[in-house]
Coordinates of C-alpha atoms in Angstrom, one line a residue:
M1 CA -13.4 -8.4 38.3
R2 CA -12.4 -9.7 34.9
I3 CA -9.5 -7.8 33.4
F4 CA -8.2 -7.7 29.9
F5 CA -4.5 -6.8 30.2
A6 CA -3.5 -4.9 27.0
H7 CA 0.3 -5.3 27.0
S8 CA 2.6 -4.8 24.1
S9 CA 2.9 -7.7 21.7
A10 CA 6.7 -7.1 21.8
D11 CA 6.9 -8.0 25.5
P12 CA 8.5 -11.4 26.1
P13 CA 6.0 -14.0 27.3
A14 CA 7.7 -14.4 30.8
E15 CA 7.5 -10.6 31.3
I16 CA 3.8 -10.5 30.3
E17 CA 3.0 -13.3 32.8
K18 CA 5.0 -11.5 35.5
M19 CA 3.2 -8.2 34.9
A20 CA -0.2 -10.0 34.9
K21 CA 0.6 -11.6 38.3
Q22 CA 1.7 -8.2 39.7
L23 CA -1.5 -6.6 38.4
K24 CA -3.7 -9.2 40.0
L25 CA -1.9 -8.9 43.3
F26 CA -2.1 -5.0 43.0
L27 CA -5.9 -5.3 42.6
L28 CA -6.4 -7.8 45.3
D29 CA -4.3 -5.7 47.8
R30 CA -6.7 -2.8 47.1
G31 CA -9.8 -4.7 48.0
A32 CA -11.0 -6.3 44.8
P33 CA -12.8 -9.4 46.0
K34 CA -11.9 -11.6 43.0
V35 CA -9.7 -10.8 40.1
T36 CA -9.1 -12.6 36.8
V37 CA -6.4 -11.2 34.5
T38 CA -6.3 -12.3 30.9
T39 CA -3.4 -11.2 28.9
G40 CA -3.8 -9.9 25.4
R41 CA -1.6 -12.8 24.2
K42 CA -3.9 -15.4 25.7
D43 CA -7.1 -13.8 24.3
Y44 CA -5.4 -13.4 20.9
S45 CA -4.4 -17.1 20.8
R46 CA -8.0 -18.1 21.7
N47 CA -10.0 -15.7 19.6
F48 CA -8.1 -14.0 16.8
R49 CA -9.5 -15.0 13.4
G50 CA -7.4 -13.0 11.0
D51 CA -9.1 -9.6 11.5
W52 CA -7.4 -7.0 13.9
K53 CA -10.4 -4.8 14.1
G54 CA -12.8 -7.7 14.6
W55 CA -10.6 -9.0 17.4
A56 CA -10.4 -5.7 19.1
E57 CA -14.1 -5.2 19.0
G58 CA -14.6 -8.7 20.2
V59 CA -12.5 -8.0 23.3
V60 CA -14.9 -5.2 24.1
S61 CA -18.2 -6.8 23.1
R62 CA -17.8 -10.5 23.8
I63 CA -20.5 -11.9 26.1
N64 CA -20.2 -15.1 28.2
A65 CA -22.6 -17.6 26.8
T66 CA -23.7 -18.9 30.2
T67 CA -23.9 -15.7 32.3
R68 CA -24.7 -13.3 29.4
K69 CA -22.3 -10.8 31.1
P70 CA -19.3 -9.2 29.3
V71 CA -16.2 -11.4 29.3
Y72 CA -14.2 -8.4 30.5
D73 CA -15.1 -5.7 33.0
M74 CA -12.2 -3.5 32.3
V75 CA -9.1 -3.1 30.1
I76 CA -5.8 -2.1 31.7
V77 CA -2.8 -0.8 29.8
P78 CA 0.7 -0.9 31.3
D79 CA 2.3 1.7 29.1
R80 CA 1.3 5.2 27.7
R81 CA 2.7 4.2 24.4
C82 CA 1.1 1.4 22.4
G83 CA 1.0 -0.2 19.0
R84 CA -1.8 -0.1 16.4
A85 CA -3.7 -3.1 17.6
T86 CA -3.7 -1.9 21.2
A87 CA -4.8 1.6 20.1
Q88 CA -7.7 0.1 18.1
L89 CA -8.7 -2.0 21.1
I90 CA -8.5 1.1 23.5
S91 CA -10.5 3.2 21.0
A92 CA -13.2 0.5 20.7
W93 CA -13.3 0.2 24.5
I94 CA -13.7 3.9 25.1
G95 CA -16.2 4.1 22.2
A96 CA -18.3 1.6 24.0
D97 CA -18.2 3.7 27.2
R98 CA -16.4 0.9 29.0
P99 CA -13.6 1.5 31.7
A100 CA -10.1 1.7 30.4
V101 CA -7.2 2.3 32.9
F102 CA -3.5 3.1 32.6
W103 CA -1.5 1.1 35.3
D104 CA 1.9 2.6 35.7
K105 CA 3.1 -0.2 38.1

């Protein structure tokens, strides 16, 4: 299970990493066989090219060049309130009929 963790950009890096680890353990404890959690901050640093909308759509539509599978299976949001970029990402995700989940910790 490949997760995109759509946290707030205002969250401190240490807090983001802590939440990502908690999320991974949460999913593993509930029977997920293998979990990879990629934070929005990591994906942003790897893939952002100056266009918020393009980046958000890329998170949804990006395909692994080797396996031809989507890079992410699901997006998980840790807060009911979010900023514009996260809202665009969630909108694109839902528009593509892909699973989006709110995780209230």
